[in-house]
Short mmCIF file of C-alpha atoms and ligand atoms in Angstrom, two decimals:
data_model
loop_
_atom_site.label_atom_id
_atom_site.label_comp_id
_atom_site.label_asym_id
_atom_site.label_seq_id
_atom_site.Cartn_x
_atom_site.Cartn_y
_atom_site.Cartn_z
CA UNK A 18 0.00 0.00 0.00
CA UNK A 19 2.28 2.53 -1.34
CA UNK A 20 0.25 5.18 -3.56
CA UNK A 21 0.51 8.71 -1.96
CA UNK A 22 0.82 12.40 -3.09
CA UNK A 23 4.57 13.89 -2.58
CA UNK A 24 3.94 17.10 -3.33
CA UNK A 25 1.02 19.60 -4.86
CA UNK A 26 1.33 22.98 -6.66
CA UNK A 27 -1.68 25.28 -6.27
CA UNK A 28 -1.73 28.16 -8.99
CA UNK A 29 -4.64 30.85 -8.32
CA UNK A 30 -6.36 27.78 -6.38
CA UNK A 31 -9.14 29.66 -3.99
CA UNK A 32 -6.37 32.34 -1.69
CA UNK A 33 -3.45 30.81 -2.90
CA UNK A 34 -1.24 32.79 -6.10
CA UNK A 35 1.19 30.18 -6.55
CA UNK A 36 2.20 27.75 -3.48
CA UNK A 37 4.10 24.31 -3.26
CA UNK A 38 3.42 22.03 -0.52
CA UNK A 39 5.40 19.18 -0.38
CA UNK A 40 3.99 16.10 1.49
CA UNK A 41 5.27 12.97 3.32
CA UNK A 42 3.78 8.75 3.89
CA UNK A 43 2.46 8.96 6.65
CA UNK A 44 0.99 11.69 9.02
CA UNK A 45 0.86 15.07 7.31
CA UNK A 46 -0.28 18.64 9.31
CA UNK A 47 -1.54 21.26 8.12
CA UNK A 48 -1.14 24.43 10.59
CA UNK A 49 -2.36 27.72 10.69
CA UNK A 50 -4.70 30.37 12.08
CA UNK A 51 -7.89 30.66 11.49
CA UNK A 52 -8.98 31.74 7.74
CA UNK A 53 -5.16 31.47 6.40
CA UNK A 54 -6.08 28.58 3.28
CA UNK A 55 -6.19 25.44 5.64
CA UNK A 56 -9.28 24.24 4.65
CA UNK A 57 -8.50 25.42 0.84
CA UNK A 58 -4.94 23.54 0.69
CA UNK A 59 -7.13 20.24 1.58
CA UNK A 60 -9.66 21.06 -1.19
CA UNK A 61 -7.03 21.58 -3.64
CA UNK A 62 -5.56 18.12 -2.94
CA UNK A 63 -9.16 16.41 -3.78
CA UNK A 64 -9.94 18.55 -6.74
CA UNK A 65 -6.79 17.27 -7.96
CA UNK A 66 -7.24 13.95 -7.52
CA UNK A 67 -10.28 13.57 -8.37
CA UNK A 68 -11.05 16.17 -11.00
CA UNK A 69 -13.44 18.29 -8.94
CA UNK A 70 -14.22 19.72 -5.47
CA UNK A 71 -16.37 17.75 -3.01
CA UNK A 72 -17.00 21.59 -1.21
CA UNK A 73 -19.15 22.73 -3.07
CA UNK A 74 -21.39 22.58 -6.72
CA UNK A 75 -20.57 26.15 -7.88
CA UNK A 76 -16.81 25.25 -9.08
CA UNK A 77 -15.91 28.68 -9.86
CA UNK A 78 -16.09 29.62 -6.55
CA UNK A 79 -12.34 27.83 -6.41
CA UNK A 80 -10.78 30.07 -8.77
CA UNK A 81 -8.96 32.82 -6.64
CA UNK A 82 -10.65 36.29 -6.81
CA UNK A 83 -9.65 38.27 -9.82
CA UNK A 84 -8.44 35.39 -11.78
CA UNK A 85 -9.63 33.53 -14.39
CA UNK A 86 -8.16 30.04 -14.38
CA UNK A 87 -7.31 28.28 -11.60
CA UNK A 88 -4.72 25.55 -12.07
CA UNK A 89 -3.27 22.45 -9.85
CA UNK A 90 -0.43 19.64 -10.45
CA UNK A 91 0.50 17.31 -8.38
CA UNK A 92 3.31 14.16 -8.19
CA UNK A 93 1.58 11.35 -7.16
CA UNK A 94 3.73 8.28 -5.73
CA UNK A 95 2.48 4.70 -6.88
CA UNK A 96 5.06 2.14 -5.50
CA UNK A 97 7.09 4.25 -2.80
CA UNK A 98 10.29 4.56 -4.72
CA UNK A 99 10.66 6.22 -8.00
CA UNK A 100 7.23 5.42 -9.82
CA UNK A 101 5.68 8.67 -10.23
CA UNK A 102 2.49 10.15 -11.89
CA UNK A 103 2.46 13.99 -12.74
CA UNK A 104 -1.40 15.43 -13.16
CA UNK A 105 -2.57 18.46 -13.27
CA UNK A 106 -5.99 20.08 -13.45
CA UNK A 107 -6.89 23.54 -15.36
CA UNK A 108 -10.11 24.90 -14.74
CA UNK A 109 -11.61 28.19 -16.24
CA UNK A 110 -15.30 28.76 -15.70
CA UNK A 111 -17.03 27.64 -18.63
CA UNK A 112 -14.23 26.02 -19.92
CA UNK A 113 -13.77 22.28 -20.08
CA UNK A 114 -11.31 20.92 -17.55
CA UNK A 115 -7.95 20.35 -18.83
CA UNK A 116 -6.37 17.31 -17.37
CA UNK A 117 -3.34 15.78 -17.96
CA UNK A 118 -1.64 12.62 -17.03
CA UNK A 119 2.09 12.99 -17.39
CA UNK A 120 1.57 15.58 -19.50
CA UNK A 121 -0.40 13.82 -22.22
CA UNK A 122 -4.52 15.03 -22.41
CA UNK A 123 -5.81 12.70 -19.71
CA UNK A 124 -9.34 10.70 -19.37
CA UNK A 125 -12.57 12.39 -19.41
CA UNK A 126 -14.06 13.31 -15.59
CA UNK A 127 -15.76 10.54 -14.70
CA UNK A 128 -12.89 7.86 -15.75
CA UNK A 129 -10.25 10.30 -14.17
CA UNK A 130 -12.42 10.61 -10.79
CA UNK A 131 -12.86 7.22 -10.46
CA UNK A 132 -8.89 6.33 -9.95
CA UNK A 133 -7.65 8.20 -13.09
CA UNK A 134 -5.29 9.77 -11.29
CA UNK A 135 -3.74 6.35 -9.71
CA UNK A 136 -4.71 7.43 -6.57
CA UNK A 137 -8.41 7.85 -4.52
CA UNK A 138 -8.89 10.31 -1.44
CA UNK A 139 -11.92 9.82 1.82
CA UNK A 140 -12.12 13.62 3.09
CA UNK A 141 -13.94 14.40 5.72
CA UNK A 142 -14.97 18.76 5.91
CA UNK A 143 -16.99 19.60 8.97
CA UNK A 144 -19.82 19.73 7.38
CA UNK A 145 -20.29 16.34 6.39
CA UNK A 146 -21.92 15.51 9.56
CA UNK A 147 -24.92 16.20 7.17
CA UNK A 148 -24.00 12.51 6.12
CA UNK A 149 -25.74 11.66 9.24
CA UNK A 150 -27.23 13.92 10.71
CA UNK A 151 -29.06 15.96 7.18
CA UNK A 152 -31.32 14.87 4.34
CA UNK A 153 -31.39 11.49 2.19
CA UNK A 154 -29.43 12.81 -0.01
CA UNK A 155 -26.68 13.47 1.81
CA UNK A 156 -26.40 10.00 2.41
CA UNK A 157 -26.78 8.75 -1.05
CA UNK A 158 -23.98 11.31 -2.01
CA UNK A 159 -21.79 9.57 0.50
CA UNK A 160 -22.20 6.34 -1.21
CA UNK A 161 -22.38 7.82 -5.15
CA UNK A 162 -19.26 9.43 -4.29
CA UNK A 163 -17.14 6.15 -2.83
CA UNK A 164 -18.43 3.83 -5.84
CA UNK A 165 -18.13 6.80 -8.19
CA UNK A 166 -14.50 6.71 -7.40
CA UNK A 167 -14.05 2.60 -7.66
CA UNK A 168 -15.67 1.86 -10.70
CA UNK A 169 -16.09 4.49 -14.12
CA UNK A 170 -19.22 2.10 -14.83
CA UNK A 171 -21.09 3.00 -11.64
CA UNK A 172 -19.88 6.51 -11.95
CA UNK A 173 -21.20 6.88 -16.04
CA UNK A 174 -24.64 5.18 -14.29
CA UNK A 175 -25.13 7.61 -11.68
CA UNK A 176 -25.30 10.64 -14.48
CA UNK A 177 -27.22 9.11 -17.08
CA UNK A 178 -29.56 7.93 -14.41
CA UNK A 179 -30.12 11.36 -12.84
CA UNK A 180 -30.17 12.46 -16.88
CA UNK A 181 -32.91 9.66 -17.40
CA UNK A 182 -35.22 11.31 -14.48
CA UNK A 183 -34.70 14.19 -15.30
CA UNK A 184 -36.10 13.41 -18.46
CA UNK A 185 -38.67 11.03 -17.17
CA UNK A 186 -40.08 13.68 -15.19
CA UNK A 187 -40.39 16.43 -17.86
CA UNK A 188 -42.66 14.00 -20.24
CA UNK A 189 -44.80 12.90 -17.11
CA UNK A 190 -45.71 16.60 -16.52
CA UNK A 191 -46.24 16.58 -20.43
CA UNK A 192 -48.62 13.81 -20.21
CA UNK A 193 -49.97 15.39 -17.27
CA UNK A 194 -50.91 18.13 -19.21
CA UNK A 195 -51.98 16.61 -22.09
CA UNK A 196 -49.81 17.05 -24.21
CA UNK A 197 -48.02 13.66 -24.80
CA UNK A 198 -49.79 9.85 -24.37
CA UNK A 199 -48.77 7.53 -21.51
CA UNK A 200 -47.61 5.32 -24.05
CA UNK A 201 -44.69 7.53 -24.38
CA UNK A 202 -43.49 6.61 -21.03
CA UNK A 203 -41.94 3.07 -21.28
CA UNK A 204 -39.01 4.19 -23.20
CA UNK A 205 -38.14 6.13 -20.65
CA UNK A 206 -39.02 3.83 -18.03
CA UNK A 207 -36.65 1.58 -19.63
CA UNK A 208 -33.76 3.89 -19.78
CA UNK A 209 -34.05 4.74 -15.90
CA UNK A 210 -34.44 1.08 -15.02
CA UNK A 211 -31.35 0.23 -17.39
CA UNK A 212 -29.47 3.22 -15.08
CA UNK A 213 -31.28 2.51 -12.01
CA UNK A 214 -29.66 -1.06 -11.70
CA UNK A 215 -26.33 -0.76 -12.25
CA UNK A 216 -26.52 1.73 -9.16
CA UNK A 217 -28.89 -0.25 -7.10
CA UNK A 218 -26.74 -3.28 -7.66
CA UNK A 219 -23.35 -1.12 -6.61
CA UNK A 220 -25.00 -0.03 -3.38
CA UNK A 221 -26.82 -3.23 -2.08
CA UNK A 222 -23.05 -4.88 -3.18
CA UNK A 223 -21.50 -2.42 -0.87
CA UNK A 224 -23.51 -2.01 2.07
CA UNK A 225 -22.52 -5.48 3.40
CA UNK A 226 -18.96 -4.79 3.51
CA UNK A 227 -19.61 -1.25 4.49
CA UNK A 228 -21.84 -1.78 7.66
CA UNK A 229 -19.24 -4.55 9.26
CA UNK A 230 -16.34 -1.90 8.71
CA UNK A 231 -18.34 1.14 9.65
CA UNK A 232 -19.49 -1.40 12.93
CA UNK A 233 -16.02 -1.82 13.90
CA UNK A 234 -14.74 1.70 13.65
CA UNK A 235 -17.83 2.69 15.71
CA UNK A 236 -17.56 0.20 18.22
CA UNK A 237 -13.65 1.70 18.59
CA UNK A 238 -14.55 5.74 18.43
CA UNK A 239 -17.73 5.32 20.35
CA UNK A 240 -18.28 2.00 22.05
CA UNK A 241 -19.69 -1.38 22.23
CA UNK A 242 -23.05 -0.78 21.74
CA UNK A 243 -24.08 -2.43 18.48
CA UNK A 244 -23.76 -0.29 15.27
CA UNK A 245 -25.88 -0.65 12.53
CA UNK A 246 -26.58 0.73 8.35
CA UNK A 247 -29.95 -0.43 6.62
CA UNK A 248 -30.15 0.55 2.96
CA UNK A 249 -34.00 1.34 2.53
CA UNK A 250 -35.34 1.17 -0.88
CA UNK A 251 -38.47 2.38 -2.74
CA UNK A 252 -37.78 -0.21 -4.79
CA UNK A 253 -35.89 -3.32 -4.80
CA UNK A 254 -33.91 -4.86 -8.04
CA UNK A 255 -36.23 -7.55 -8.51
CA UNK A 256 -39.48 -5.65 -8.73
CA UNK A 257 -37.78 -2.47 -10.63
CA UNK A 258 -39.77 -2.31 -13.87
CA UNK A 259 -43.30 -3.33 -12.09
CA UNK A 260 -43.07 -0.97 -9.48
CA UNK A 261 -42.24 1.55 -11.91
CA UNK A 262 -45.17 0.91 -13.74
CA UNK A 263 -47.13 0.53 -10.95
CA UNK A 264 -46.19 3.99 -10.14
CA UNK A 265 -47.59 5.26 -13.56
CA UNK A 266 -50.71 7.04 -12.17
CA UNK A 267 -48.93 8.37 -8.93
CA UNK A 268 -46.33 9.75 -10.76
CA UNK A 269 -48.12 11.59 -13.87
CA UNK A 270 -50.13 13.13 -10.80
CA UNK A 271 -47.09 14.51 -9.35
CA UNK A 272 -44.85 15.34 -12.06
CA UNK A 273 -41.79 13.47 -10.71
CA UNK A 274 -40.22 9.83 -10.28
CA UNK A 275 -41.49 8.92 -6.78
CA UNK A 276 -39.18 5.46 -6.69
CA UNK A 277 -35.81 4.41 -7.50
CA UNK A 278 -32.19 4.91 -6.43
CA UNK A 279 -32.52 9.04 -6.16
CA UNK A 280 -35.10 8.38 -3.59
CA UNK A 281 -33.55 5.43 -1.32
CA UNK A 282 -31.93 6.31 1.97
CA UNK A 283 -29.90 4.49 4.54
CA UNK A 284 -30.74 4.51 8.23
CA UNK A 285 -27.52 5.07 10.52
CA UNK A 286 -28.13 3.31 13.68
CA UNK A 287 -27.02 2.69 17.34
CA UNK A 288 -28.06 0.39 19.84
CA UNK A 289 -31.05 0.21 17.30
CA UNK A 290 -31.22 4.46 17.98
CA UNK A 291 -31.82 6.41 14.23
CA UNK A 292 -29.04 8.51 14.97
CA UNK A 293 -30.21 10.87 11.79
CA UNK A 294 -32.92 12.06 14.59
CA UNK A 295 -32.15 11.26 17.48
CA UNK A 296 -28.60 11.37 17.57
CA UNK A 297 -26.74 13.89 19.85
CA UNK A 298 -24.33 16.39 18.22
CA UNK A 299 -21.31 14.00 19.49
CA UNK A 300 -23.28 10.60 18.18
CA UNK A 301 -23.54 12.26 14.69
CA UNK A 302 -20.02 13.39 14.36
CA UNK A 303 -18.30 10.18 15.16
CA UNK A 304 -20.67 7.79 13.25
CA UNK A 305 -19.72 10.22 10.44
CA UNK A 306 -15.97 9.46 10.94
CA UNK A 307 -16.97 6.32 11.65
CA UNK A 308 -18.42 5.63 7.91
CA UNK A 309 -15.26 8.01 6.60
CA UNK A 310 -13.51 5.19 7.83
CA UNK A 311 -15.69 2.16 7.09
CA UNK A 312 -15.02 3.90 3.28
CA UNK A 313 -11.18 3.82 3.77
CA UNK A 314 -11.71 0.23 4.64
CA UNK A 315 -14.02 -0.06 1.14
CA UNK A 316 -11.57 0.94 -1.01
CA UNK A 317 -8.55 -0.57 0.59
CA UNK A 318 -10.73 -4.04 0.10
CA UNK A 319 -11.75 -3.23 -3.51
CA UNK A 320 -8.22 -1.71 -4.82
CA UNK A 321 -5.82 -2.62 -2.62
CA UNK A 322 -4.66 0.92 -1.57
CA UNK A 323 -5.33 2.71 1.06
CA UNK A 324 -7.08 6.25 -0.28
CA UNK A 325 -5.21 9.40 0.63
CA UNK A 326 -7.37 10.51 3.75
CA UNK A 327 -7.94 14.23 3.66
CA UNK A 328 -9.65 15.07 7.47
CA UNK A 329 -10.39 18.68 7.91
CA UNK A 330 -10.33 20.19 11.32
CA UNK A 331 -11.28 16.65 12.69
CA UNK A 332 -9.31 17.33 15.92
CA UNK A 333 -11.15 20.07 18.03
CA UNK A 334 -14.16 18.57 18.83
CA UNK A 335 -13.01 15.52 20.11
CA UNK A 336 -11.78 14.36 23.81
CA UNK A 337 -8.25 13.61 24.25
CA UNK A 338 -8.62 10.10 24.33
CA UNK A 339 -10.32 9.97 20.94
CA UNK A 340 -7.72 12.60 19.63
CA UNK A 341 -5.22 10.07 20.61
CA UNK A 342 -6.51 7.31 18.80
CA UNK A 343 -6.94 9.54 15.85
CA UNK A 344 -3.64 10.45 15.77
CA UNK A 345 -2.85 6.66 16.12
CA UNK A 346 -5.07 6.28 13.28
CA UNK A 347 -3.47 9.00 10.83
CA UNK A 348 0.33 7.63 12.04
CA UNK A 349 -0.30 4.23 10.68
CA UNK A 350 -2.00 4.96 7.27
CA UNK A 351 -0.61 5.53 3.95
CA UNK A 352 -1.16 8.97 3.99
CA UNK A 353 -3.42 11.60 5.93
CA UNK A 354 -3.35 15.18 5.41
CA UNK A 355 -5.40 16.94 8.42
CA UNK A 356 -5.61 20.38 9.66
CA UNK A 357 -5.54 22.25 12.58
CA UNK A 358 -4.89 25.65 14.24
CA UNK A 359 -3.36 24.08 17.23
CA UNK A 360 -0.46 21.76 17.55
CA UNK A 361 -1.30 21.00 21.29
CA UNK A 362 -3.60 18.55 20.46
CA UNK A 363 -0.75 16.47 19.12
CA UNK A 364 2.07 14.92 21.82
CA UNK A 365 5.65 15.14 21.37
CA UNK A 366 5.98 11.88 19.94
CA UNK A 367 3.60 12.25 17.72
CA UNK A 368 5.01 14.96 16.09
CA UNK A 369 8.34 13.28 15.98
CA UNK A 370 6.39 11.02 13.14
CA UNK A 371 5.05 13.62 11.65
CA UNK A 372 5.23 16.11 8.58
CA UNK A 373 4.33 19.98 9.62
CA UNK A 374 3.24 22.50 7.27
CA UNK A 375 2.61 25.90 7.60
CA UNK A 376 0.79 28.33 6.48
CA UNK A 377 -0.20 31.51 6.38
CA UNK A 378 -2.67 34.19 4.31
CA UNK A 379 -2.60 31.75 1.56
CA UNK A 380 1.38 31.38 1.29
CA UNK A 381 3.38 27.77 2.47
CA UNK A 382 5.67 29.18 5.28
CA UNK A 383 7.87 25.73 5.82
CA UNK A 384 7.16 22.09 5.70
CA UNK A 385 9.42 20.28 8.76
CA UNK A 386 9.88 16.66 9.13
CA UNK A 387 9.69 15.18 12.50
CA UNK A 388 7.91 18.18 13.36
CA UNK A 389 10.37 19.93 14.32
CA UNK A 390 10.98 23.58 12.83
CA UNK A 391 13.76 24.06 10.59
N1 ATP B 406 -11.78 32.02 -4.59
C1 ATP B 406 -11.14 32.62 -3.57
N2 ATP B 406 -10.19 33.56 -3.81
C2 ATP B 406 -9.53 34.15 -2.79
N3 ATP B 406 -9.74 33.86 -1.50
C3 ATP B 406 -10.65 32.92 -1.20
C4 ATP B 406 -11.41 32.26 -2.22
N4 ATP B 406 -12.25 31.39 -1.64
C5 ATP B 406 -12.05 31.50 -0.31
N5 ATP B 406 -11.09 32.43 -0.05
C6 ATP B 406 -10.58 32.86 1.28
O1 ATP B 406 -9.58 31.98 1.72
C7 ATP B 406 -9.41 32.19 3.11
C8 ATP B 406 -8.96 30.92 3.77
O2 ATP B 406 -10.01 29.97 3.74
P1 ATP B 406 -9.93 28.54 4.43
O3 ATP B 406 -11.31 28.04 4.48
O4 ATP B 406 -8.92 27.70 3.76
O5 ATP B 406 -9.40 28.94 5.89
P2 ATP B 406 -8.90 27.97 7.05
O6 ATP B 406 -7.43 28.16 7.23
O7 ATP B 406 -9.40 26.61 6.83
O8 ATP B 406 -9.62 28.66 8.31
P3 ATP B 406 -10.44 28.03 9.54
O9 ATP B 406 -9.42 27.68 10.59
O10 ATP B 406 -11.28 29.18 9.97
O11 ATP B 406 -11.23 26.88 9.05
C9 ATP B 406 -10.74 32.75 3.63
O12 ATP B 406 -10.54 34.02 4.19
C10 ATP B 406 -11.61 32.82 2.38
O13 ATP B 406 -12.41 33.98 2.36
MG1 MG B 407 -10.98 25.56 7.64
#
């Protein structure tokens, strides 16, 4: 398990004009104050990897103010000695990505995000305690986004299907108002079942693998009480096309696909608790790292690499004995890039172990081995 970045160039990236960072195995930190480009530095490590940012929709929101192209390249380490991938991503609003792959035009999106780039990142932003504690669809995002980046098939599925709604939906307001026949509808029907599948079948193949990892990382963050995800579905595989028939009159009525995969949810649970409402604050946030994790675990079982673990600001709301096992946690994987404004939370020999870098109003001060300052 070898495959980890070694160093990242960030060219009119959100505050940053033109920075390096380089990056060690092992336990990377970022430090600085508040509002200095922590949180951006980890953003521009995922957009590079995977070919977009998981922040946020509006992408040009990453392009620093008064610019109009923002630009990243990174060297990506694939067997821990001299095997090494350059990429790089150029983005102008409007524009088409450019992506290369040692400097020839790379794959398109999807085949780059889903391990184009030889390497896969599990972040983890503060605000992805929506994954447990928000809407539905925070939770299938969670899972479209981990298969998205394992397979290009189940990634292509996941747009075409949301295409094949989308679609769906306009004729059944059509035929709601008269102005199409109902007979119209089973091509359509057919194209979102044809979609529908290959992501049903991803999920219900991962959530197996997924609860008994997420189960053991919970049972270690939180306790033993028993930890639990249930996929629920509107509709199952088996009874796809029926029930989407079925759903004919319902749906003409409402204007809008009322079953399938963009309308299935999974129930987090503990000690047979629905933590998505009744959770406390402290419940949601570690069954969120907890499924962070259980997806580490995912694609280390599917690919045989550990992703590059991106945790944002994961440290201050924590105890010190969870902090401690965190840090434990980072120390021993490939690679983790966190961030934090305060070293303290991190003992001496932690820090020994560890890679420190700097930074400051959107400029890379130092990077220090062993944490100690040079
Ligand atoms: N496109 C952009 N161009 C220039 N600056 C930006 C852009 N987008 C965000 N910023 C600024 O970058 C600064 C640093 O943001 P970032 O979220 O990385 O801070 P941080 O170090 O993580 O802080 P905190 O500790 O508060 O989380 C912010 O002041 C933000 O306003
Ligand atoms: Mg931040």
């Amino acid at each position: 398990m070898t495959v980890y970045l070694r160093a990242l160039r960030l060219v009119n990236f959100r505050n940053y004009a033109d920075a390096t960072a380089l990056l060690s195995p092992g336990l990377n930190i970022i430090v600085g104050d508040n509002a200095q480009g922590k949180t951006n530095l980890l953003e521009a490590i995922s957009f590079t990897v995977t070919g977009s940012t998981p922040r946020t929709p509006r992408e040009n929101e990453v392009v620093r103010w008064g610019e109009d192209f923002a630009r990243t390249e990174a060297r990506i380490s694939l067997d821990g000695s001299t095997d090494e991938r350059a990429v790089a991503i150029g983005y102008a609003p409007g524009q088409k990505k450019r992506i290369t792959v040692d400097g020839a035009p790379g794959p398109s999106l999807t085949n780059y995000a889903a391990g184009g780039a030889g390497a896969r990142v599990v972040t983890f932003f503060p605000d992805d305690i929506r994954v447990v504690k928000g809407a539905p669809a925070d939770r299938r995002e969670f899972l479209d986004t981990l298969l998205s980046s394992l397979r290009p098939a189940y990634a292509r599925a996941v747009v075409e299907y949301a295409k094949a709604v989308g679609q769906r939906n306009q004729l059944l307001r059509r035929i709601r108002d008269g102005f199409s026949s109902e007979r119209t509808l089973a091509t359509w029907d057919r194209k979102v079942v044809d979609f529908g599948k290959v992501v049903l079948e991803g999920r219900e193949a991962a959530m197996e693998p997924l609860e008994e990892y997420f189960r053991d990382s919970l049972r270690v963050l939180y306790g033993s009480e028993k930890a639990a995800i249930r996929y629920s579905y509107t509709t199952t595989l088996g009874d796809y096309s029926e029930a989407l028939r079925e759903a004919h009159a319902t749906d003409i009525d409402r204007g809008t696909t009322s079953i399938g995969p963009h309308r299935d949810d999974f129930e987090v649970l503990l000690g047979g608790v629905n933590l998505t409402m009744f959770g406390s604050q402290g419940q949601q946030r570690l069954a969120t790292l907890a499924l962070k994790f259980a997806a580490r675990d995912y694609v280390r079982g599917m690919v045989g690499e550990d992703p590059i673990l991106l945790f944002d600001d994961v440290m201050s709301e924590l105890d010190e004995s969870r902090r401690e096992y965190l840090a434990g946690y980072f120390l021993e994987s490939t690679q983790a890039v966190i961030s934090t404004t305060n070293l303290e939370y991190f003992g001496s020999d932690i820090l020994q172990r560890t890679r420190i870098i700097r930074i400051s109003g959107g400029s890379i001060l130092e990077t220090a081995t062993n944490g100690v300052r040079k």
